[in-house]
Short mmCIF file of C-alpha atoms in Angstrom, two decimals:
data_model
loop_
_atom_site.label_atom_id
_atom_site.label_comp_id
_atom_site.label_asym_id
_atom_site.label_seq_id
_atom_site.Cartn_x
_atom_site.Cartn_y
_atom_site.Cartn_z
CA UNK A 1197 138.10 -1.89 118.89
CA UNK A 1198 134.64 -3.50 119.61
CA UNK A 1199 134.77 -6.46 121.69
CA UNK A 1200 136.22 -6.31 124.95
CA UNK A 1201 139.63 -7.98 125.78
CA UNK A 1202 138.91 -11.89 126.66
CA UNK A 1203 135.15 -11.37 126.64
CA UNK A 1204 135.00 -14.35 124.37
CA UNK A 1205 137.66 -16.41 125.34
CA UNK A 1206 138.06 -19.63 123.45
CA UNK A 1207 134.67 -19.17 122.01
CA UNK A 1208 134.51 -20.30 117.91
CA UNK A 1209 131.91 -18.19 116.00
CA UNK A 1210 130.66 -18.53 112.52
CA UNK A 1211 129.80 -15.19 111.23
CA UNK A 1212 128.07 -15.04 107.90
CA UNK A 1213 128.17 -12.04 105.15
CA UNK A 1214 131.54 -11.44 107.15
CA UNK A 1215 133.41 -10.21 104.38
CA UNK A 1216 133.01 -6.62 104.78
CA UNK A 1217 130.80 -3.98 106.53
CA UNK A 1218 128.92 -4.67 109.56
CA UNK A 1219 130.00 -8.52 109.31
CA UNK A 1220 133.26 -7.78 108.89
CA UNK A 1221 132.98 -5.79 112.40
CA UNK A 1222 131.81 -8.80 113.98
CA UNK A 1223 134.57 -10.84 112.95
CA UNK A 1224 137.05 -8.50 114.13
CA UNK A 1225 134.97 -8.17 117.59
CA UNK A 1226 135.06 -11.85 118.33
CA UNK A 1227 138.87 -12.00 117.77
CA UNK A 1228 139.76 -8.77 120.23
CA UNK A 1229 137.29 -10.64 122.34
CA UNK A 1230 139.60 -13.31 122.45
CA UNK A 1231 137.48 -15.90 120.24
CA UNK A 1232 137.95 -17.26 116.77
CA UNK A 1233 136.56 -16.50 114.01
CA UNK A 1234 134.95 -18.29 110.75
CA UNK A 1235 134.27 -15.58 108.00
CA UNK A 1236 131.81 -17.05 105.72
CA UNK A 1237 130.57 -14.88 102.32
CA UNK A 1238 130.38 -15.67 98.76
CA UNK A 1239 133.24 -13.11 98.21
CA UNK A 1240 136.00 -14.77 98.66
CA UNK A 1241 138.58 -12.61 97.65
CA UNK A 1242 137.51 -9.89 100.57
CA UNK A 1243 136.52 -12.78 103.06
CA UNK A 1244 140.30 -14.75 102.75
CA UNK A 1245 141.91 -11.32 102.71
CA UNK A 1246 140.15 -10.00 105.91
CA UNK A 1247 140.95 -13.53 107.82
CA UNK A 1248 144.48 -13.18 105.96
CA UNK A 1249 144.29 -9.58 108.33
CA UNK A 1250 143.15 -10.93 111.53
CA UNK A 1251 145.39 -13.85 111.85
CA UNK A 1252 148.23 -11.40 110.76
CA UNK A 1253 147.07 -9.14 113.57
CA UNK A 1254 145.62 -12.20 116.42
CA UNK A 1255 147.88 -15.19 115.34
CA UNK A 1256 147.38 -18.22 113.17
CA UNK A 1257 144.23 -19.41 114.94
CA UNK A 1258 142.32 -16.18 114.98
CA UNK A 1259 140.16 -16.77 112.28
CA UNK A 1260 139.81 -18.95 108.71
CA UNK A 1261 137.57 -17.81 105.77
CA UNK A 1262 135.22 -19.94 104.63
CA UNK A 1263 133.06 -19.48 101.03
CA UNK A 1264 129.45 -20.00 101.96
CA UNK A 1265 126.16 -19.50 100.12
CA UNK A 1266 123.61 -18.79 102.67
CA UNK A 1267 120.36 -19.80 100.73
CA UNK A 1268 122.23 -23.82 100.13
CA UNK A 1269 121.50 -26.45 102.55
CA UNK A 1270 124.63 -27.86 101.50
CA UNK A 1271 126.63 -24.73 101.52
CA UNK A 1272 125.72 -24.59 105.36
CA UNK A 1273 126.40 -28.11 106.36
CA UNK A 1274 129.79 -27.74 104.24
CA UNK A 1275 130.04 -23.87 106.66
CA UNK A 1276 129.33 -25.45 109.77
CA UNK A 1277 130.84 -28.59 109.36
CA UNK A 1278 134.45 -26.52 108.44
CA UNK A 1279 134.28 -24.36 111.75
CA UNK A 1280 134.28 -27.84 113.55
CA UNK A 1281 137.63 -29.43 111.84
CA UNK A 1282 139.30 -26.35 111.48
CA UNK A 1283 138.62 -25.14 115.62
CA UNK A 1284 137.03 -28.74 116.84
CA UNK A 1285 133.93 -26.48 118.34
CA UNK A 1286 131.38 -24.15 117.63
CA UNK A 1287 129.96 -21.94 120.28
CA UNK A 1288 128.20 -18.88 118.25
CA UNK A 1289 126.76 -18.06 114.98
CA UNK A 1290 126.15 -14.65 113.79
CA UNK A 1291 123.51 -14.70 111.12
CA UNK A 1292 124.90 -11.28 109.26
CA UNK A 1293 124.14 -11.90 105.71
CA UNK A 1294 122.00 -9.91 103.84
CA UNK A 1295 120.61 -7.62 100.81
CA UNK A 1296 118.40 -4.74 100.10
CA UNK A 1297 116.68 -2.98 97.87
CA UNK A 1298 114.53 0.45 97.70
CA UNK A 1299 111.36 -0.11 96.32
CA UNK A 1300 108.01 0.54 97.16
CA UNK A 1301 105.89 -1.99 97.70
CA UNK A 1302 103.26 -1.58 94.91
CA UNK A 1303 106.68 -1.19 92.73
CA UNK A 1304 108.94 -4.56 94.08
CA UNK A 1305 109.51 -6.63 91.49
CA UNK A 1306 107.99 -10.09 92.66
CA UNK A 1307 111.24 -12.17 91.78
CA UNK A 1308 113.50 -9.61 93.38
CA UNK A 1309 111.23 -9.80 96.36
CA UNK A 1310 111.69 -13.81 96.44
CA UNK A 1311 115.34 -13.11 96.17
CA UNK A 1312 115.37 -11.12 99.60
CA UNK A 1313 113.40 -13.14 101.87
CA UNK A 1314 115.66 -16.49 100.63
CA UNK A 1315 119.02 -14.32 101.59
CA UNK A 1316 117.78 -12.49 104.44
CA UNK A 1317 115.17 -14.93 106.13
CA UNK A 1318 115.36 -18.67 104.74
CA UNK A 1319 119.25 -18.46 104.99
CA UNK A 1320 118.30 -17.49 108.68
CA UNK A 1321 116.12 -20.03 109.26
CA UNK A 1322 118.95 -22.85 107.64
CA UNK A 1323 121.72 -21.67 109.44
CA UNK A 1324 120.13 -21.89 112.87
CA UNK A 1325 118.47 -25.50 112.18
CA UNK A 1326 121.65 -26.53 110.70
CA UNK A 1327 123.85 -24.84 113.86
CA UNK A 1328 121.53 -26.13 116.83
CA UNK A 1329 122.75 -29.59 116.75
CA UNK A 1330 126.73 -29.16 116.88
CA UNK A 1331 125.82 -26.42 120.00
CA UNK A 1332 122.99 -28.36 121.41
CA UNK A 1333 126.07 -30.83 121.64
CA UNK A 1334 128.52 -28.59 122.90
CA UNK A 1335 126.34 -27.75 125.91
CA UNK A 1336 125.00 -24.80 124.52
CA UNK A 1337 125.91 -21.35 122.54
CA UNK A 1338 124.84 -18.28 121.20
CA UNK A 1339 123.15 -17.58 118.09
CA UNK A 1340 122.41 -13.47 117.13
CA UNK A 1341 120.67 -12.75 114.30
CA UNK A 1342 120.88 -9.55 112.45
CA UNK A 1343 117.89 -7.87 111.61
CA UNK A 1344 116.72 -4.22 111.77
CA UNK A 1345 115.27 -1.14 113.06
CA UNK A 1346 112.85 -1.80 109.87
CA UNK A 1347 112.10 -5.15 111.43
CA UNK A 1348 111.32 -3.08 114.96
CA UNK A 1349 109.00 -0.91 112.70
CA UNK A 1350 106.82 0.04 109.22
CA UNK A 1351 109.05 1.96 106.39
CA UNK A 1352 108.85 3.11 103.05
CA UNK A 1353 110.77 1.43 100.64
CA UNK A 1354 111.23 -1.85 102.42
CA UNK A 1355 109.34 -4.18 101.33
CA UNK A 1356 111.45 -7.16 100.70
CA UNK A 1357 113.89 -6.02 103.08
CA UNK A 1358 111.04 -5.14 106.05
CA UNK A 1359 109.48 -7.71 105.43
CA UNK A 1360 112.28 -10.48 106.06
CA UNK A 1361 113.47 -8.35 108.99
CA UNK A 1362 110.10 -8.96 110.83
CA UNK A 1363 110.56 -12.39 109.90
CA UNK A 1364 114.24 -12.61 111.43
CA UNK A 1365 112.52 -10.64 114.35
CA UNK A 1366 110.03 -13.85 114.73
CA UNK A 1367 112.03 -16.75 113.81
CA UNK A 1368 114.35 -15.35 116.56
CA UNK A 1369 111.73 -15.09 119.51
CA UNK A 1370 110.66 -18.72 118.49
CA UNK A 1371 114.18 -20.22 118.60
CA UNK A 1372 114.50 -18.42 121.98
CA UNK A 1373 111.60 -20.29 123.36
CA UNK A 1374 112.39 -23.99 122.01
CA UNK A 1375 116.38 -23.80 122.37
CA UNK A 1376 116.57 -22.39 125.68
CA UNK A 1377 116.66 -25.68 127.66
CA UNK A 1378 119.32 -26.90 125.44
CA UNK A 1379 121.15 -24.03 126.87
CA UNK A 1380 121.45 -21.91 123.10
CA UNK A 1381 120.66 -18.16 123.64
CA UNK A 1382 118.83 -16.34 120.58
CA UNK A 1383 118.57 -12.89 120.05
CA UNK A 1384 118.35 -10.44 117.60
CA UNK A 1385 120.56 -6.88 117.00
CA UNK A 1386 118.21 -4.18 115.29
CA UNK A 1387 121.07 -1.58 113.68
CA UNK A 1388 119.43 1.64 112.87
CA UNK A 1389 121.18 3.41 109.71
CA UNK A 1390 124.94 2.43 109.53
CA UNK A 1391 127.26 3.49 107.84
CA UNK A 1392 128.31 0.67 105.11
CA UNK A 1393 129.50 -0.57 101.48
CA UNK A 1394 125.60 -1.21 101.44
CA UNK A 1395 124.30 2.35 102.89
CA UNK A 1396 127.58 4.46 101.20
CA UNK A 1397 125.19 5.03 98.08
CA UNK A 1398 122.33 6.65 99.66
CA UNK A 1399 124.20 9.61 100.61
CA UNK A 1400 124.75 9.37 104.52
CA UNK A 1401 127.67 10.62 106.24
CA UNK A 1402 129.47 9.90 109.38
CA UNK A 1403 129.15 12.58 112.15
CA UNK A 1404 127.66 14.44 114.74
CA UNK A 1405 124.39 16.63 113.20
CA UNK A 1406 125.02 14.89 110.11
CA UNK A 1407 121.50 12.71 110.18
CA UNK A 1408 119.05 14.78 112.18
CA UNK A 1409 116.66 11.53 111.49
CA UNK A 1410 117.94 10.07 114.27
CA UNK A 1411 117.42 11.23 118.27
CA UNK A 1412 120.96 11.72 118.50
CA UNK A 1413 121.52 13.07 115.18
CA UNK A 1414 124.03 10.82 113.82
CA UNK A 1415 124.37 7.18 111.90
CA UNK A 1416 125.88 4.07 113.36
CA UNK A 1417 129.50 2.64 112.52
CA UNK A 1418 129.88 -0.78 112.24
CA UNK A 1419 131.81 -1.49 115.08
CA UNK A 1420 129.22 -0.07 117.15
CA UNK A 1421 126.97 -2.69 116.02
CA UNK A 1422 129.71 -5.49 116.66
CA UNK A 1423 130.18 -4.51 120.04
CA UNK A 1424 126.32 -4.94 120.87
CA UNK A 1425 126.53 -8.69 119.49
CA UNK A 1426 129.60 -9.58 121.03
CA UNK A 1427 128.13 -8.74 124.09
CA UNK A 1428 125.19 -11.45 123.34
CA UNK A 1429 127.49 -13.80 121.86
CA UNK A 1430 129.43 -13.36 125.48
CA UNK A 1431 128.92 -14.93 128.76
CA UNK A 1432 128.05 -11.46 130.27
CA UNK A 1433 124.40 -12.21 128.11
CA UNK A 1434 124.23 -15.38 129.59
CA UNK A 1435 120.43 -14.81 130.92
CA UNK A 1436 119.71 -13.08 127.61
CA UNK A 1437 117.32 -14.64 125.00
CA UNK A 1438 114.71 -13.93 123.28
CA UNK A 1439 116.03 -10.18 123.04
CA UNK A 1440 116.01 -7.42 120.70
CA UNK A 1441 118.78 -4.91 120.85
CA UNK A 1442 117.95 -1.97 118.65
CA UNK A 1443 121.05 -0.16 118.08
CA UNK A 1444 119.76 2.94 116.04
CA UNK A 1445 120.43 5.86 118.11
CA UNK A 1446 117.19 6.29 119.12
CA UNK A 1447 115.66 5.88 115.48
CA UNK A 1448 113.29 3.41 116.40
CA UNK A 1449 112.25 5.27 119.74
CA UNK A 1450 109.91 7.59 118.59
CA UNK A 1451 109.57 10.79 116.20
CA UNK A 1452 112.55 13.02 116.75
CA UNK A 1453 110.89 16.57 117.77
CA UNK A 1454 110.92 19.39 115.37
CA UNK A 1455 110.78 22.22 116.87
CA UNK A 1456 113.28 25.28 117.07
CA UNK A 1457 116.46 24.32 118.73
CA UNK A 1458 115.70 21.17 118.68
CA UNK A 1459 117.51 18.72 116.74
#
């Protein structure tokens, strides 16, 4: 399990898109950890059954579901302002939610485009303004945003998607700069292909040789990726900010050689 044992004791985090996949990892770090959890997500019925799981599992307090619409104003205020009366504190926010598409970039349909960047940037850029106040108040906390190897680097068929990862990328480094004497931490965690509901279409597999794309021939698992930001939402990061954790197996490192024998 990712997250080690009381490595986020009594911490309260807000994780966002936590309803399945690599948000759903998160969640289930911070309670091994020893935190507690708020899964937000407009699916409800997967969100309150995976809290249903982890209080089942942790206890009663482990974790509460929450329905949240990342893009609202409202919906965040409502989000944030839940975490506080349910666990009277917030210490960490996980900004996990997200979409894709595959198009190239002469191809993206414009509105489609829009629709990325407010998901995968804007509802960044709310949850963080709407977060820094309750930790600026609790003395400080951890925000990690989730962005990508294709915000660490160009690729096809991003455009929307690459795009708003560069942006996380940014808006990241810039709340690093102005937060840090508050005492709130930003970083952001660059996963490299992962294994997901979102990436299960494209045809990857879990395994050793089974993506030679990557330096060490293999795609992520989501709890791979949760253990990286449970380490940054974690006193252990506590002179991290301003970071970006690529956690790609060597993806975004450089060209993998292709020569014989070598993988």
């Amino acid at each position: 399990m990712a997250g080690a044992q009381g490595q986020l004791d009594g911490k309260v985090v807000l994780v966002t898109g936590g309803a399945r996949g690599l948000g759903a990892a998160a969640a289930r770090a911070v309670v091994a950890g020893g935190g507690r959890v708020v899964v937000t997500d407009v699916l409800v019925d997967e969100g309150a059954a995976l809290a249903k799981e982890l209080t089942g599992e942790y206890g009663e307090a482990a974790a509460r579901f929450c329905k949240h619409d990342v893009t609202s104003e409202r919906s965040w205020e409502a989000a944030v302002a839940f975490a506080v009366r349910e666990f009277g504190r917030l210490d960490g926010l996980v900004n996990n939610a997200g979409i894709s598409s595959g198009e190239l970039l002469a191809e993206a349909d414009v509105a489609r485009f829009r629709e990325i960047v407010e998901v995968n940037l804007i509802g960044v850029f709310i949850g963080m303004k709407t977060v820094v106040p309750v930790l600026r108040d609790a003395g400080g906390g951890s925000i990690v945003n989730i962005s990508s190897a294709a915000g660490l680097t160009g690729m096809v068929r991003t455009a929307g998607y690459g795009a708003s990862k560069w942006g996380v990328r940014g808006l990241s480094k810039i709340g690093a700069v102005e937060l840090a004497e508050a005492g709130v931490r930003v970083n952001s965690v660059h996963p490299g292909m992962t294994y997901t509901d979102m990436t299960a279409h494209v045809g990857i597999e879990v395994g050793a040789g089974k993506y030679p794309g990557a330096p060490m021939g293999r795609v992520g698992v989501p709890h791979e990726i949760a253990s990286a930001v449970a380490f940054l939402l974690s006193d252990a990061a506590a002179y991290v900010t301003g970071a970006e954790l690529a956690v790609d197996g060597g993806w975004t490192a450089g060209l993998v050689p292709q020569r014989p024998g070598v993988r």
